[in-house]
Amino acid sequence: MALEVAGLEAGYGGARVVQGISFAVPEGSIVTLLGPNGAGKSTTLRSIAGLLKPNRGIVTLDGDRLDGLTADAVVRRGLALVPERRELFPSLSVAENLALGAYTRRDRAGIAADLEMVFTLFPRLKERRQQHARTLSGGEQQMLAIGRGLMSHPRYLLLDEPSLGLAPLLIAEIFRKLTEIRAGGTAILLVEQNASAALDVADHGYVLETGVIQLEGNAASLAADEAVRETYLR
Amino acid sequence: MFGQILVSGITAGAVYALVALGFVVLHRGTRVVHFGLGDQMTMSAYLVVIAQVFLDAPFAVAILFSLVLSAGFGVAIERGVMRPLRRAPLLVMVIATLAIGAALREGLRASMGPLPWPVPFLLTPAPFTLGGLVLVPANLAVVGVALAVMLSLFVALRFTRFGRAIVAVYENPTGAAIVGISVPSVHARLWGLSSVLAAIAGILVAPLITLSPDMGTIGIKGFAAAILGGFNSLPGAIAGGILLGIAETAAGVYVSTAMKDIISYALLIGCVLLLPQGLFGRAEPRKV
């Protein structure tokens, strides 16, 4: 059981941003995709989530083909994307944003339980549940984006640069939550530029450069790797 | 006198408000301004006549027939014209709506003739007086129906799954897609919804003016009302419609009936020049 990507090629117009990459996110694990700006990390996530049609390659979720499906169909298969720009509903309240996160579901009891789970994970969201999303701080918006993703009860959660624009203390807090989410049974594919924070929580990692995977390994060995240290950890 | 102006103004304004809602509901979700909406009002009124005269349907059935076909027509525009054009520039889509309007208008002229057809009133047009005001049941019915439609629209947007998906697309189409909402199917719903709003307005207004293939020019009033209201706000569209109706009636009484239309367009131009975001609209920051 895993999210598996094989020979994925994707890009915009004529530009091939992702040039045939393969990797896997096993059930219940955190896998991180590291790499500099423009390496193709976001493009990879957008292709998996159905926001971008890949040019070539196969994406399977526990054996089901995902490639070629639209974004709404991918959510129904059990995968949620938390995009880099968060893409919240700005003039709706925190509670309404979370409710829309559960749009694909009909099980009222399950939705209520997941809402409690999100509020336990991020108590700040509970305090602000009547506030409009646009009035939240950057960190709170990130929490809301993750919470909204969790409301679809995904088996796999894709996170695009959750640390972007956040203060170090807040980054640490959010990354701690990722291990709690994994403990709840949701696997995470974490795209990050902040390699040290990502490798701290991840089980396995891949390094993407100019659309190609350059390195892979378990998180501890990557964190110890000279090349990774030099380029990303300093 | 002023009370009488309010009463007449609100009747016209209720119709403008419905059309304005039709424009805004669609534009907020799809960015398309549908210049054929006025002609869809005409089409829907003709559909009532067709069902009554040629199919011998009772009035209520004829209205239902018209509303269902009108909604289907809107969805068909999305599927048949807008979806194939989705990668085309917005201007191309807007020009396509002009073409749809012209085709409807001339198609009706060719098939139904240029002469006016009678459309039944919802209630009797015989006036009665109440506290010094002359009231016409037919006009009160227009206002009543318009209010009920607006109320149901707001309730649907707030409380139904159908409505929540529309609101999500209004707020953020990418965000809507990643929570599992099919944005193209919401667009189809919006075309259907906007068409039904225009249909109701057309059926309400047809007995008060005359039903001829050119009745759709009244759609421009709805467009003006939508602009007054900011073009992206639903309450704004309603307020803009009512305001336009009252201003027009007042102009007809205090200046001259011939000046009525000129006054409403002057109001529109003044609004665009002085208050480009409308009376109720918010200036939307464009994302780069």
Short mmCIF file of C-alpha atoms in Angstrom, two decimals:
data_model
loop_
_atom_site.label_atom_id
_atom_site.label_comp_id
_atom_site.label_asym_id
_atom_site.label_seq_id
_atom_site.Cartn_x
_atom_site.Cartn_y
_atom_site.Cartn_z
CA MET A 1 0.00 0.00 0.00
CA ALA A 2 1.59 3.23 -1.14
CA LEU A 3 1.42 6.30 -3.32
CA GLU A 4 3.65 5.40 -6.24
CA VAL A 5 4.96 7.66 -8.96
CA ALA A 6 6.69 6.11 -11.96
CA GLY A 7 8.40 7.97 -14.81
CA LEU A 8 6.47 11.19 -14.21
CA GLU A 9 7.03 13.93 -16.78
CA ALA A 10 5.20 17.23 -16.49
CA GLY A 11 5.51 20.89 -17.31
CA TYR A 12 3.84 23.99 -18.63
CA GLY A 13 3.54 24.56 -22.36
CA GLY A 14 6.72 23.35 -23.99
CA ALA A 15 8.83 23.50 -20.82
CA ARG A 16 9.50 20.09 -19.29
CA VAL A 17 9.87 20.90 -15.63
CA VAL A 18 9.71 17.35 -14.27
CA GLN A 19 11.73 14.94 -16.41
CA GLY A 20 10.79 11.42 -15.56
CA ILE A 21 10.91 10.90 -11.80
CA SER A 22 9.92 7.86 -9.77
CA PHE A 23 9.37 7.59 -6.04
CA ALA A 24 7.03 6.09 -3.48
CA VAL A 25 5.29 7.18 -0.29
CA PRO A 26 4.57 4.04 1.76
CA GLU A 27 1.41 3.92 3.85
CA GLY A 28 1.76 5.68 7.21
CA SER A 29 5.11 7.33 6.49
CA ILE A 30 6.45 10.81 5.91
CA VAL A 31 8.46 11.16 2.72
CA THR A 32 10.10 14.44 1.84
CA LEU A 33 10.95 15.80 -1.57
CA LEU A 34 13.78 18.30 -1.20
CA GLY A 35 15.31 20.62 -3.71
CA PRO A 36 15.99 24.22 -4.68
CA ASN A 37 13.51 26.67 -6.18
CA GLY A 38 12.44 25.64 -9.66
CA ALA A 39 13.50 22.00 -9.26
CA GLY A 40 9.97 20.86 -10.10
CA LYS A 41 8.70 20.04 -6.61
CA SER A 42 5.43 21.96 -6.85
CA THR A 43 4.89 20.74 -10.41
CA THR A 44 5.23 17.17 -9.14
CA LEU A 45 2.61 17.74 -6.44
CA ARG A 46 0.25 19.53 -8.82
CA SER A 47 0.48 16.63 -11.27
CA ILE A 48 -0.24 14.04 -8.59
CA ALA A 49 -3.19 16.06 -7.27
CA GLY A 50 -4.76 16.42 -10.71
CA LEU A 51 -4.33 20.19 -11.04
CA LEU A 52 -1.90 19.63 -13.90
CA LYS A 53 -2.11 16.89 -16.50
CA PRO A 54 1.19 15.01 -16.60
CA ASN A 55 2.76 14.48 -20.03
CA ARG A 56 3.86 10.97 -19.21
CA GLY A 57 4.13 8.60 -16.29
CA ILE A 58 1.97 6.59 -13.95
CA VAL A 59 0.66 7.62 -10.54
CA THR A 60 -1.06 4.98 -8.43
CA LEU A 61 -2.70 5.23 -5.02
CA ASP A 62 -2.87 1.83 -3.31
CA GLY A 63 -3.02 0.35 -6.81
CA ASP A 64 -5.63 2.78 -8.27
CA ARG A 65 -4.50 4.87 -11.23
CA LEU A 66 -4.60 8.60 -10.42
CA ASP A 67 -2.95 10.10 -13.49
CA GLY A 68 -5.45 11.59 -15.91
CA LEU A 69 -8.06 12.17 -13.17
CA THR A 70 -9.26 15.68 -12.37
CA ALA A 71 -8.46 17.23 -8.99
CA ASP A 72 -11.93 16.58 -7.53
CA ALA A 73 -11.76 12.90 -8.49
CA VAL A 74 -8.32 12.57 -6.88
CA VAL A 75 -9.70 13.90 -3.56
CA ARG A 76 -12.40 11.22 -3.67
CA ARG A 77 -9.68 8.55 -4.04
CA GLY A 78 -8.18 9.59 -0.68
CA LEU A 79 -5.49 12.14 -1.44
CA ALA A 80 -5.48 15.80 -0.36
CA LEU A 81 -3.20 18.62 -1.45
CA VAL A 82 -2.21 21.55 0.75
CA PRO A 83 -0.81 23.90 -1.89
CA GLU A 84 1.99 26.39 -1.46
CA ARG A 85 -0.36 29.37 -1.83
CA ARG A 86 -2.79 27.70 0.59
CA GLU A 87 -5.78 28.58 -1.65
CA LEU A 88 -8.17 29.21 1.23
CA PHE A 89 -11.64 30.72 0.89
CA PRO A 90 -10.75 34.22 2.15
CA SER A 91 -14.14 35.69 3.07
CA LEU A 92 -15.47 32.48 4.61
CA SER A 93 -14.93 31.69 8.27
CA VAL A 94 -12.45 29.13 9.58
CA ALA A 95 -15.38 26.80 10.32
CA GLU A 96 -16.77 27.19 6.79
CA ASN A 97 -13.35 26.53 5.25
CA LEU A 98 -13.06 23.33 7.27
CA ALA A 99 -16.61 22.30 6.37
CA LEU A 100 -15.81 22.68 2.68
CA GLY A 101 -12.75 20.50 3.25
CA ALA A 102 -15.22 17.69 3.93
CA TYR A 103 -17.20 18.44 0.74
CA THR A 104 -16.74 14.93 -0.68
CA ARG A 105 -18.03 13.23 2.47
CA ARG A 106 -21.53 12.40 3.66
CA ASP A 107 -20.80 10.67 7.00
CA ARG A 108 -21.83 13.33 9.50
CA ALA A 109 -20.39 11.49 12.49
CA GLY A 110 -17.04 11.00 10.77
CA ILE A 111 -16.91 14.66 9.74
CA ALA A 112 -17.65 15.80 13.31
CA ALA A 113 -14.94 13.48 14.65
CA ASP A 114 -12.39 14.81 12.16
CA LEU A 115 -13.32 18.39 13.02
CA GLU A 116 -12.59 17.60 16.68
CA MET A 117 -9.29 16.00 15.59
CA VAL A 118 -8.31 19.14 13.63
CA PHE A 119 -9.25 21.37 16.58
CA THR A 120 -7.19 19.20 18.92
CA LEU A 121 -4.26 19.36 16.52
CA PHE A 122 -4.54 23.13 16.08
CA PRO A 123 -6.38 24.65 19.08
CA ARG A 124 -5.81 28.09 17.56
CA LEU A 125 -8.28 27.22 14.78
CA LYS A 126 -10.94 26.42 17.36
CA GLU A 127 -10.45 29.81 19.03
CA ARG A 128 -10.78 31.54 15.66
CA ARG A 129 -13.46 29.40 14.09
CA GLN A 130 -15.82 32.32 13.46
CA GLN A 131 -13.08 34.54 11.99
CA HIS A 132 -12.70 35.09 8.24
CA ALA A 133 -9.75 33.19 6.77
CA ARG A 134 -8.26 36.38 5.35
CA THR A 135 -7.88 37.88 8.83
CA LEU A 136 -5.66 35.02 10.06
CA SER A 137 -1.90 35.32 10.45
CA GLY A 138 0.34 33.43 8.04
CA GLY A 139 0.89 30.60 10.49
CA GLU A 140 -2.80 30.27 11.26
CA GLN A 141 -3.58 30.23 7.53
CA GLN A 142 -1.12 27.36 7.12
CA MET A 143 -2.80 25.50 9.98
CA LEU A 144 -6.17 26.09 8.34
CA ALA A 145 -4.90 24.85 4.97
CA ILE A 146 -3.59 21.65 6.60
CA GLY A 147 -6.78 21.29 8.63
CA ARG A 148 -8.94 21.73 5.54
CA GLY A 149 -6.87 19.06 3.77
CA LEU A 150 -7.36 16.66 6.70
CA MET A 151 -11.14 17.20 6.67
CA SER A 152 -11.40 15.05 3.54
CA HIS A 153 -10.01 12.21 5.69
CA PRO A 154 -7.17 11.51 3.26
CA ARG A 155 -4.93 8.46 3.43
CA TYR A 156 -2.23 10.57 1.81
CA LEU A 157 -1.61 14.27 2.40
CA LEU A 158 0.59 16.32 0.06
CA LEU A 159 2.14 19.39 1.67
CA ASP A 160 3.77 22.06 -0.47
CA GLU A 161 6.29 24.16 1.48
CA PRO A 162 4.38 24.47 4.76
CA SER A 163 7.31 26.41 6.25
CA LEU A 164 7.18 29.18 3.66
CA GLY A 165 7.09 32.64 5.21
CA LEU A 166 6.77 31.36 8.78
CA ALA A 167 8.91 32.16 11.81
CA PRO A 168 11.24 29.33 12.98
CA LEU A 169 9.27 28.66 16.18
CA LEU A 170 6.07 28.28 14.19
CA ILE A 171 7.80 26.00 11.68
CA ALA A 172 8.89 23.74 14.54
CA GLU A 173 5.34 23.70 15.90
CA ILE A 174 3.79 22.80 12.54
CA PHE A 175 6.38 20.09 11.80
CA ARG A 176 5.73 18.51 15.20
CA LYS A 177 2.08 18.29 14.15
CA LEU A 178 3.09 16.37 11.04
CA THR A 179 4.31 13.47 13.15
CA GLU A 180 0.97 13.53 14.99
CA ILE A 181 -0.85 13.38 11.65
CA ARG A 182 1.28 10.39 10.63
CA ALA A 183 0.46 8.73 13.94
CA GLY A 184 -3.21 9.17 13.03
CA GLY A 185 -2.67 6.98 9.96
CA THR A 186 -2.24 9.58 7.23
CA ALA A 187 0.91 9.33 5.12
CA ILE A 188 2.57 12.63 4.12
CA LEU A 189 4.50 13.70 1.05
CA LEU A 190 6.30 16.81 2.19
CA VAL A 191 7.88 19.18 -0.30
CA GLU A 192 10.38 21.52 1.33
CA GLN A 193 13.26 23.87 0.81
CA ASN A 194 13.90 23.84 4.53
CA ALA A 195 15.74 20.51 4.41
CA SER A 196 16.79 20.28 8.04
CA ALA A 197 13.25 20.75 9.35
CA ALA A 198 11.90 18.27 6.80
CA LEU A 199 14.53 15.58 7.43
CA ASP A 200 13.89 15.86 11.19
CA VAL A 201 10.37 14.50 10.79
CA ALA A 202 10.63 12.45 7.59
CA ASP A 203 11.26 8.69 7.28
CA HIS A 204 12.63 8.86 3.78
CA GLY A 205 13.79 11.58 1.41
CA TYR A 206 14.43 12.35 -2.23
CA VAL A 207 16.49 15.25 -3.61
CA LEU A 208 15.12 16.79 -6.79
CA GLU A 209 17.25 19.03 -9.00
CA THR A 210 16.21 20.47 -12.37
CA GLY A 211 13.43 17.92 -12.70
CA VAL A 212 15.51 14.82 -11.94
CA ILE A 213 15.97 12.88 -8.70
CA GLN A 214 19.63 13.19 -7.74
CA LEU A 215 19.70 11.40 -4.42
CA GLU A 216 17.50 9.32 -2.22
CA GLY A 217 17.77 7.61 1.09
CA ASN A 218 16.37 7.32 4.57
CA ALA A 219 16.09 10.64 6.33
CA ALA A 220 18.95 10.05 8.76
CA SER A 221 21.42 9.08 6.06
CA LEU A 222 20.41 12.03 3.87
CA ALA A 223 20.84 14.39 6.82
CA ALA A 224 24.34 12.98 7.28
CA ASP A 225 25.19 13.05 3.57
CA GLU A 226 27.99 15.47 2.69
CA ALA A 227 26.43 16.65 -0.58
CA VAL A 228 23.05 17.31 1.04
CA ARG A 229 24.65 19.07 3.99
CA GLU A 230 26.65 21.31 1.73
CA THR A 231 23.79 22.27 -0.54
CA TYR A 232 20.81 22.42 1.77
CA LEU A 233 21.80 22.25 5.41
CA ARG A 234 24.85 24.51 5.70
CA MET B 1 -46.99 61.01 -4.90
CA PHE B 2 -43.67 59.83 -3.58
CA GLY B 3 -45.26 56.68 -2.21
CA GLN B 4 -46.73 55.97 -5.62
CA ILE B 5 -43.33 56.42 -7.25
CA LEU B 6 -41.81 53.97 -4.77
CA VAL B 7 -44.47 51.38 -5.51
CA SER B 8 -44.06 51.59 -9.30
CA GLY B 9 -40.29 51.91 -9.04
CA ILE B 10 -39.98 48.81 -6.91
CA THR B 11 -42.03 46.78 -9.41
CA ALA B 12 -39.70 47.65 -12.26
CA GLY B 13 -36.73 47.42 -9.92
CA ALA B 14 -37.62 43.88 -8.83
CA VAL B 15 -37.40 42.73 -12.44
CA TYR B 16 -34.11 44.58 -13.00
CA ALA B 17 -32.78 43.06 -9.79
CA LEU B 18 -33.53 39.52 -11.00
CA VAL B 19 -31.74 40.13 -14.29
CA ALA B 20 -28.86 41.81 -12.47
CA LEU B 21 -28.59 38.72 -10.25
CA GLY B 22 -28.47 36.62 -13.40
CA PHE B 23 -25.50 38.63 -14.64
CA VAL B 24 -23.66 38.66 -11.31
CA VAL B 25 -24.25 35.01 -10.36
CA LEU B 26 -22.66 33.93 -13.63
CA HIS B 27 -19.90 36.52 -13.82
CA ARG B 28 -18.60 35.92 -10.31
CA GLY B 29 -17.97 32.29 -11.04
CA THR B 30 -17.01 32.30 -14.71
CA ARG B 31 -15.86 35.90 -15.43
CA VAL B 32 -18.17 35.83 -18.45
CA VAL B 33 -20.61 38.72 -19.01
CA HIS B 34 -23.53 37.12 -20.83
CA PHE B 35 -24.86 39.70 -23.30
CA GLY B 36 -27.47 37.26 -24.53
CA LEU B 37 -29.20 37.19 -21.14
CA GLY B 38 -31.83 39.77 -22.19
CA ASP B 39 -32.70 37.66 -25.21
CA GLN B 40 -33.02 34.63 -22.97
CA MET B 41 -35.69 36.58 -21.04
CA THR B 42 -37.54 36.94 -24.32
CA MET B 43 -37.06 33.28 -25.21
CA SER B 44 -38.41 32.11 -21.86
CA ALA B 45 -41.52 34.32 -22.17
CA TYR B 46 -42.10 32.91 -25.66
CA LEU B 47 -41.73 29.39 -24.29
CA VAL B 48 -44.67 30.09 -21.96
CA VAL B 49 -46.74 31.31 -24.92
CA ILE B 50 -45.69 28.33 -27.04
CA ALA B 51 -46.68 25.86 -24.33
CA GLN B 52 -50.02 27.59 -23.82
CA VAL B 53 -51.01 28.28 -27.41
CA PHE B 54 -49.53 25.32 -29.26
CA LEU B 55 -49.46 22.62 -26.58
CA ASP B 56 -52.64 23.69 -24.77
CA ALA B 57 -50.84 23.59 -21.45
CA PRO B 58 -52.33 25.31 -18.39
CA PHE B 59 -50.50 28.48 -17.32
CA ALA B 60 -48.69 26.88 -14.38
CA VAL B 61 -47.48 23.97 -16.50
CA ALA B 62 -46.43 26.38 -19.24
CA ILE B 63 -44.29 28.28 -16.73
CA LEU B 64 -42.68 25.08 -15.48
CA PHE B 65 -42.04 24.00 -19.09
CA SER B 66 -40.35 27.34 -19.78
CA LEU B 67 -38.21 27.28 -16.64
CA VAL B 68 -36.98 23.74 -17.25
CA LEU B 69 -36.14 24.39 -20.89
CA SER B 70 -34.46 27.68 -19.97
CA ALA B 71 -32.24 25.99 -17.38
CA GLY B 72 -31.38 23.30 -19.93
CA PHE B 73 -30.56 25.97 -22.48
CA GLY B 74 -28.14 27.63 -20.04
CA VAL B 75 -26.41 24.33 -19.30
CA ALA B 76 -26.26 23.63 -23.04
CA ILE B 77 -24.49 26.96 -23.62
CA GLU B 78 -21.87 25.96 -21.05
CA ARG B 79 -21.38 22.46 -22.45
CA GLY B 80 -21.66 23.31 -26.13
CA VAL B 81 -20.04 26.72 -26.39
CA MET B 82 -18.17 27.81 -23.26
CA ARG B 83 -16.44 24.53 -22.39
CA PRO B 84 -14.92 24.15 -25.89
CA LEU B 85 -13.85 27.82 -25.62
CA ARG B 86 -12.32 27.45 -22.16
CA ARG B 87 -8.77 28.08 -23.37
CA ALA B 88 -9.86 31.03 -25.52
CA PRO B 89 -9.48 34.62 -24.28
CA LEU B 90 -12.38 35.92 -22.20
CA LEU B 91 -13.28 38.38 -24.97
CA VAL B 92 -14.01 35.49 -27.33
CA MET B 93 -16.46 33.99 -24.84
CA VAL B 94 -18.18 37.34 -24.37
CA ILE B 95 -18.51 37.76 -28.14
CA ALA B 96 -19.99 34.26 -28.28
CA THR B 97 -22.69 35.41 -25.82
CA LEU B 98 -23.52 38.31 -28.15
CA ALA B 99 -23.90 35.83 -30.99
CA ILE B 100 -26.16 33.58 -28.89
CA GLY B 101 -28.35 36.60 -28.09
CA ALA B 102 -28.60 37.69 -31.73
CA ALA B 103 -29.37 34.15 -32.87
CA LEU B 104 -32.17 33.84 -30.29
CA ARG B 105 -33.64 37.21 -31.18
CA GLU B 106 -33.66 36.65 -34.93
CA GLY B 107 -34.68 33.03 -34.56
CA LEU B 108 -37.74 34.15 -32.56
CA ARG B 109 -38.50 36.85 -35.10
CA ALA B 110 -38.35 34.31 -37.92
CA SER B 111 -40.43 31.65 -36.15
CA MET B 112 -42.86 33.66 -34.05
CA GLY B 113 -43.23 36.76 -36.24
CA PRO B 114 -42.41 40.36 -35.40
CA LEU B 115 -45.83 41.09 -33.82
CA PRO B 116 -46.45 41.10 -30.06
CA TRP B 117 -48.03 38.10 -28.33
CA PRO B 118 -50.24 38.28 -25.24
CA VAL B 119 -48.81 36.83 -22.05
CA PRO B 120 -51.12 36.31 -19.07
CA PHE B 121 -50.71 38.27 -15.85
CA LEU B 122 -50.04 36.33 -12.67
CA LEU B 123 -52.78 38.31 -10.90
CA THR B 124 -55.42 40.71 -12.21
CA PRO B 125 -54.19 44.04 -13.59
CA ALA B 126 -57.27 45.80 -12.20
CA PRO B 127 -55.99 48.35 -9.64
CA PHE B 128 -57.34 48.97 -6.15
CA THR B 129 -56.62 51.75 -3.66
CA LEU B 130 -55.15 51.25 -0.24
CA GLY B 131 -54.38 54.18 2.06
CA GLY B 132 -54.24 56.60 -0.87
CA LEU B 133 -51.94 54.39 -2.94
CA VAL B 134 -53.06 52.86 -6.20
CA LEU B 135 -51.93 49.22 -6.16
CA VAL B 136 -52.05 46.73 -9.00
CA PRO B 137 -52.25 43.05 -7.99
CA ALA B 138 -50.31 42.04 -11.12
CA ASN B 139 -47.44 44.30 -10.06
CA LEU B 140 -47.55 43.12 -6.46
CA ALA B 141 -47.24 39.58 -7.78
CA VAL B 142 -44.07 40.58 -9.65
CA VAL B 143 -42.54 41.98 -6.48
CA GLY B 144 -43.68 39.01 -4.42
CA VAL B 145 -42.27 36.42 -6.81
CA ALA B 146 -38.99 38.33 -7.17
CA LEU B 147 -38.61 38.51 -3.37
CA ALA B 148 -39.33 34.80 -2.98
CA VAL B 149 -36.80 33.93 -5.68
CA MET B 150 -34.10 36.11 -4.11
CA LEU B 151 -34.74 34.66 -0.68
CA SER B 152 -34.54 31.08 -1.97
CA LEU B 153 -31.32 31.93 -3.79
CA PHE B 154 -29.67 33.16 -0.61
CA VAL B 155 -30.92 30.22 1.41
CA ALA B 156 -29.65 27.80 -1.26
CA LEU B 157 -26.21 29.42 -1.39
CA ARG B 158 -25.92 29.38 2.39
CA PHE B 159 -27.33 25.99 3.28
CA THR B 160 -27.25 23.52 0.39
CA ARG B 161 -24.37 21.45 -0.95
CA PHE B 162 -25.16 22.84 -4.40
CA GLY B 163 -24.87 26.38 -3.05
CA ARG B 164 -21.74 25.78 -0.98
CA ALA B 165 -19.94 24.51 -4.09
CA ILE B 166 -20.90 27.71 -5.92
CA VAL B 167 -19.69 29.89 -3.04
CA ALA B 168 -16.40 27.96 -2.93
CA VAL B 169 -15.83 28.55 -6.65
CA TYR B 170 -16.66 32.25 -6.14
CA GLU B 171 -14.07 32.45 -3.37
CA ASN B 172 -11.27 30.46 -4.97
CA PRO B 173 -11.57 28.06 -7.93
CA THR B 174 -8.29 26.27 -7.17
CA GLY B 175 -9.28 25.92 -3.54
CA ALA B 176 -12.63 24.50 -4.66
CA ALA B 177 -10.97 21.94 -6.93
CA ILE B 178 -8.64 20.66 -4.21
CA VAL B 179 -11.48 20.07 -1.74
CA GLY B 180 -13.18 17.89 -4.36
CA ILE B 181 -15.55 20.26 -6.16
CA SER B 182 -15.77 19.84 -9.92
CA VAL B 183 -15.35 23.41 -11.16
CA PRO B 184 -16.69 22.72 -14.70
CA SER B 185 -19.88 21.25 -13.27
CA VAL B 186 -20.31 24.31 -11.04
CA HIS B 187 -19.92 26.46 -14.16
CA ALA B 188 -22.71 24.48 -15.83
CA ARG B 189 -24.91 25.02 -12.77
CA LEU B 190 -24.18 28.74 -12.85
CA TRP B 191 -25.23 28.97 -16.50
CA GLY B 192 -28.43 27.13 -15.64
CA LEU B 193 -29.08 29.30 -12.57
CA SER B 194 -28.45 32.55 -14.41
CA SER B 195 -30.76 31.40 -17.22
CA VAL B 196 -33.53 30.56 -14.76
CA LEU B 197 -33.24 33.99 -13.10
CA ALA B 198 -33.52 35.65 -16.52
CA ALA B 199 -36.45 33.38 -17.39
CA ILE B 200 -38.37 34.36 -14.26
CA ALA B 201 -37.68 38.03 -14.96
CA GLY B 202 -38.83 37.60 -18.56
CA ILE B 203 -42.03 35.80 -17.63
CA LEU B 204 -42.79 38.44 -14.97
CA VAL B 205 -42.14 41.44 -17.19
CA ALA B 206 -43.67 40.20 -20.47
CA PRO B 207 -47.32 40.98 -19.56
CA LEU B 208 -46.39 44.46 -18.30
CA ILE B 209 -44.62 45.48 -21.49
CA THR B 210 -45.18 43.69 -24.78
CA LEU B 211 -43.69 40.37 -25.77
CA SER B 212 -41.95 40.86 -29.07
CA PRO B 213 -38.57 39.55 -30.25
CA ASP B 214 -36.97 42.81 -29.11
CA MET B 215 -38.21 42.63 -25.52
CA GLY B 216 -34.69 41.55 -24.51
CA THR B 217 -33.34 45.09 -24.80
CA ILE B 218 -34.74 45.46 -21.28
CA GLY B 219 -31.87 43.18 -20.23
CA ILE B 220 -29.59 46.22 -20.55
CA LYS B 221 -31.42 47.64 -17.53
CA GLY B 222 -30.45 44.57 -15.55
CA PHE B 223 -26.88 45.01 -16.74
CA ALA B 224 -26.94 48.67 -15.59
CA ALA B 225 -28.36 47.56 -12.23
CA ALA B 226 -25.59 44.98 -11.85
CA ILE B 227 -22.97 47.67 -12.53
CA LEU B 228 -24.60 50.00 -9.98
CA GLY B 229 -24.29 47.19 -7.47
CA GLY B 230 -20.63 46.55 -8.25
CA PHE B 231 -21.08 43.51 -10.55
CA ASN B 232 -19.67 41.06 -8.01
CA SER B 233 -22.08 41.46 -5.13
CA LEU B 234 -25.44 39.69 -5.01
CA PRO B 235 -27.04 42.09 -2.49
CA GLY B 236 -25.54 44.90 -4.60
CA ALA B 237 -27.31 43.61 -7.70
CA ILE B 238 -30.65 43.67 -5.87
CA ALA B 239 -30.08 47.14 -4.43
CA GLY B 240 -28.88 48.37 -7.84
CA GLY B 241 -32.03 47.02 -9.49
CA ILE B 242 -34.42 48.59 -6.98
CA LEU B 243 -32.52 51.88 -7.07
CA LEU B 244 -32.57 51.98 -10.86
CA GLY B 245 -36.30 51.21 -10.93
CA ILE B 246 -37.09 54.02 -8.48
CA ALA B 247 -34.79 56.54 -10.18
CA GLU B 248 -36.31 55.76 -13.54
CA THR B 249 -39.88 56.09 -12.30
CA ALA B 250 -39.07 59.34 -10.51
CA ALA B 251 -37.48 60.67 -13.70
CA GLY B 252 -40.59 59.66 -15.63
CA VAL B 253 -42.82 61.56 -13.20
CA TYR B 254 -40.76 64.66 -12.48
CA VAL B 255 -39.00 65.13 -15.83
CA SER B 256 -40.76 63.28 -18.65
CA THR B 257 -41.46 59.69 -19.61
CA ALA B 258 -39.36 60.19 -22.73
CA MET B 259 -36.39 60.95 -20.48
CA LYS B 260 -36.77 57.78 -18.40
CA ASP B 261 -34.24 55.67 -20.28
CA ILE B 262 -31.80 58.54 -20.71
CA ILE B 263 -31.81 59.09 -16.96
CA SER B 264 -31.06 55.45 -16.23
CA TYR B 265 -28.14 55.38 -18.68
CA ALA B 266 -26.85 58.69 -17.29
CA LEU B 267 -26.92 57.05 -13.87
CA LEU B 268 -24.96 54.11 -15.27
CA ILE B 269 -22.31 56.33 -16.89
CA GLY B 270 -22.05 58.48 -13.78
CA CYS B 271 -21.55 55.38 -11.68
CA VAL B 272 -18.83 53.98 -13.94
CA LEU B 273 -17.00 57.33 -13.89
CA LEU B 274 -17.32 58.20 -10.21
CA LEU B 275 -17.71 54.84 -8.45
CA PRO B 276 -16.15 52.17 -10.66
CA GLN B 277 -16.53 49.54 -7.95
CA GLY B 278 -20.25 50.30 -7.75
CA LEU B 279 -22.27 51.18 -4.69
CA PHE B 280 -21.72 47.86 -2.97
CA GLY B 281 -18.85 46.18 -4.78
CA ARG B 282 -15.44 45.71 -3.29
CA ALA B 283 -12.43 46.57 -5.42
CA GLU B 284 -10.91 43.14 -6.02
CA PRO B 285 -7.15 43.00 -5.84
CA ARG B 286 -5.97 41.21 -8.95
CA LYS B 287 -3.64 38.36 -8.16
CA VAL B 288 -0.53 38.22 -10.27
#
